[in-house]
CSV table of C-alpha atoms in Angstrom, one decimal:
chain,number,residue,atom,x,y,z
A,114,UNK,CA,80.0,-29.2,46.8
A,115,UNK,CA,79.8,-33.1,46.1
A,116,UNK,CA,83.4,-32.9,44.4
A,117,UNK,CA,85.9,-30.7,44.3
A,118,UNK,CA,86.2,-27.5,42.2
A,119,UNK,CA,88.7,-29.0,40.1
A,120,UNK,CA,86.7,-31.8,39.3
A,121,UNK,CA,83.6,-30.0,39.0
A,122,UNK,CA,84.7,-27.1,36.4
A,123,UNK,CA,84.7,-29.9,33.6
A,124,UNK,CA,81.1,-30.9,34.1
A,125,UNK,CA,80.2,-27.4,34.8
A,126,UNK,CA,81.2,-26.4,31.5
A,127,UNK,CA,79.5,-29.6,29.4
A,128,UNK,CA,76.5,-28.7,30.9
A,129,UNK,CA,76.8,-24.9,30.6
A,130,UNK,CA,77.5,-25.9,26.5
A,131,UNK,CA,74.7,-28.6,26.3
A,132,UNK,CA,72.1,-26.3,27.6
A,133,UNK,CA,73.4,-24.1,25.1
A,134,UNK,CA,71.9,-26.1,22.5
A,135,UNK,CA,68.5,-26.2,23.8
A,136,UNK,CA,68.5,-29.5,22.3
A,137,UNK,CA,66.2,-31.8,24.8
A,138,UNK,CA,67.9,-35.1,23.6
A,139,UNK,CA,71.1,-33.8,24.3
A,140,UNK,CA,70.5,-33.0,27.6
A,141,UNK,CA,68.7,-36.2,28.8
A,142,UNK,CA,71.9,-37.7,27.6
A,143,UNK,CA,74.1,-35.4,30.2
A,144,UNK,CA,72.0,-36.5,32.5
A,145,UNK,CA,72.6,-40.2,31.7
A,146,UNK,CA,75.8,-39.3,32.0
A,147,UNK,CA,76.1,-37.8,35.1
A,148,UNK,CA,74.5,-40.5,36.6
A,149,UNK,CA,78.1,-42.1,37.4
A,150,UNK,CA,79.0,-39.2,39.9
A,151,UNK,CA,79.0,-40.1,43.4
A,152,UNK,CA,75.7,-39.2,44.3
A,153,UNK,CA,72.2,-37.5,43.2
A,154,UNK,CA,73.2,-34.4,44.7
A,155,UNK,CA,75.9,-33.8,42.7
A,156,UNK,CA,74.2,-33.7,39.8
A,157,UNK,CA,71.8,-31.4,41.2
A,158,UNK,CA,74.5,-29.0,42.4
A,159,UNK,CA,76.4,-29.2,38.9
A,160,UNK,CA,72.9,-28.2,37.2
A,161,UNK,CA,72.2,-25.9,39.5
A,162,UNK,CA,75.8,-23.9,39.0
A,163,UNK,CA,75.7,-24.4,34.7
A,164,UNK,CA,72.4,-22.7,34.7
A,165,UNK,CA,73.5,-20.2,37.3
A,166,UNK,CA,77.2,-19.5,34.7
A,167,UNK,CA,74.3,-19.8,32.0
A,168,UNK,CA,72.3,-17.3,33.0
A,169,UNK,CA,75.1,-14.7,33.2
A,170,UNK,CA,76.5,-15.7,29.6
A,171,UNK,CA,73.6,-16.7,27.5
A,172,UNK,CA,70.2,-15.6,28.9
A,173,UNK,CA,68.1,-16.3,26.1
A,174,UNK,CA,69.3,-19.8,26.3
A,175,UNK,CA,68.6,-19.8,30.3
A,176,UNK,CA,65.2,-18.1,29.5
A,177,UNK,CA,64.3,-21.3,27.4
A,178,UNK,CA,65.8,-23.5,29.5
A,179,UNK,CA,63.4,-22.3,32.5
A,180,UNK,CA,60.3,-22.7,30.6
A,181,UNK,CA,60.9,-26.0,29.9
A,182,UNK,CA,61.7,-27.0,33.7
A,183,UNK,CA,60.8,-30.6,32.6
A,184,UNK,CA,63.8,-31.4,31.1
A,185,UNK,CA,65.8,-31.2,34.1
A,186,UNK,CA,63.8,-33.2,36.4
A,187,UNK,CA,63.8,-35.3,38.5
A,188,UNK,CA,67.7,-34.2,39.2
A,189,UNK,CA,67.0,-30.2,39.3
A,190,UNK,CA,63.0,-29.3,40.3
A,191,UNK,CA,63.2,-25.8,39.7
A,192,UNK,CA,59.4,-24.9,40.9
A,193,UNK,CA,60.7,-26.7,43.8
A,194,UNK,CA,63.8,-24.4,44.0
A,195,UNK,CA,62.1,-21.1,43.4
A,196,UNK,CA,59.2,-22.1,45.6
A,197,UNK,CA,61.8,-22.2,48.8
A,198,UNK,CA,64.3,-19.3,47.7
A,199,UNK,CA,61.3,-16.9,47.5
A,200,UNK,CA,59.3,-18.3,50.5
A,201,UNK,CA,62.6,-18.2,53.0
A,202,UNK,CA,63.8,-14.5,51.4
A,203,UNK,CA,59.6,-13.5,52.0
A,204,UNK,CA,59.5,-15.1,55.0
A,205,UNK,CA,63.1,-13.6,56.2
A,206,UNK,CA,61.5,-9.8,55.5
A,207,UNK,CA,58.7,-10.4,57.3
A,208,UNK,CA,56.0,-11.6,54.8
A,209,UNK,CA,53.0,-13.7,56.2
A,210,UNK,CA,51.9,-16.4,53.9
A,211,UNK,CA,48.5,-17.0,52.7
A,212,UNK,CA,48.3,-13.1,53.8
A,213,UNK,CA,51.1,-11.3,51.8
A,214,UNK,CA,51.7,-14.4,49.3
A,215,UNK,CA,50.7,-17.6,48.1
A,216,UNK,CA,51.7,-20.5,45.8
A,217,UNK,CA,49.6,-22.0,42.9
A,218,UNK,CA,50.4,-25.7,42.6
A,219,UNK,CA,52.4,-24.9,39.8
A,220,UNK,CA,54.6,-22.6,41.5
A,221,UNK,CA,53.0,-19.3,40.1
A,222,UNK,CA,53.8,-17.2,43.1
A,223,UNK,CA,50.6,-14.0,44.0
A,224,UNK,CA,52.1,-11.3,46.2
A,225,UNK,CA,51.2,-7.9,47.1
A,226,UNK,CA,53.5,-5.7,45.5
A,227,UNK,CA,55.3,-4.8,48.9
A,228,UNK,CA,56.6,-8.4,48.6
A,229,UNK,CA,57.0,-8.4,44.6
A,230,UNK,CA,59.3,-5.4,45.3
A,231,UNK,CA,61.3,-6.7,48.4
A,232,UNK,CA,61.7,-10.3,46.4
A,233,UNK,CA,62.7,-8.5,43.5
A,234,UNK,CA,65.6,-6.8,45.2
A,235,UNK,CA,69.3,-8.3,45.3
A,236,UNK,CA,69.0,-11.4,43.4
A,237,UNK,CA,71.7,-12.2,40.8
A,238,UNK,CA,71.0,-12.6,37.3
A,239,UNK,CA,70.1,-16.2,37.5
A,240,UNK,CA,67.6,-15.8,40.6
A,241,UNK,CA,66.1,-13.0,38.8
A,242,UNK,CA,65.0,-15.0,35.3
A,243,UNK,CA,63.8,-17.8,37.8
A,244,UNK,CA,61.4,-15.6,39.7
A,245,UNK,CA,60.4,-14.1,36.4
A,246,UNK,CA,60.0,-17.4,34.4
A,247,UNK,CA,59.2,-19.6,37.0
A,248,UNK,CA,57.0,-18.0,39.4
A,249,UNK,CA,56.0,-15.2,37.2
A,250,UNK,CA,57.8,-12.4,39.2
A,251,UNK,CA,57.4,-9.1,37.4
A,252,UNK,CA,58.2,-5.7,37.9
């Protein structure tokens, strides 16, 4: 991580409490705030980890949080995000795209159900609501 945990726990935690609110003006203005960390990335990796903590203690709030991507861009692209975690774990089981799978343009993932199924499997409760809200990953 950009800082250490100790450091990190604080922002963590705002952020986790902000998104919370699903309040759109309040979290631009975490963002504005975060913008005196050391470095892009560490914003990304402390928005990344709140909605991860979020998704495991409010996932109604991480539900609307993911279909309104918007609001955490340009720091956290979540299409972007989902995009890669399901075309490596596709990719790592075997899965040929354009044959098994393929991307809209705004990251709506179509898969045969072999790879809906094997996609599917493992993920924690965070990955799971992104494939579901993001790329429109059902059962």
């Amino acid at each position: 991580m950009c800082i250490s945990n100790s450091t990190c726990k604080p922002h963590v935690e705002l952020a986790v409490d902000v998104f919370k609110t699903q309040t759109p003006t309040l979290i631009s203005s975490l963002k504005d705030f975060f913008t005196a960390l050391p470095s892009p990335k560490c914003v990304e990796e402390i928005l990344a980890t709140a909605l991860y903590q979020l998704a495991d203690t409010d996932p109604d709030a991480c539900r609307w949080l993911l279909r309104h991507p918007q609001y955490l861009e340009p720091e956290l692209d979540l299409v972007e995000w989902a995009t890669q975690f399901a075309l490596k774990k596709l990719q790592a089981q075997g899965f040929v795209r354009e044959q098994d799978f393929q991307f809209e343009p705004n990251g709506k993932l179509h898969a045969c159900d072999r790879a809906k199924v094997k996609l599917s499997a493992g993920n924690s409760t965070a990955e799971k609501l992104i494939l579901e809200e993001i790329l429109q990953v059902g059962n």
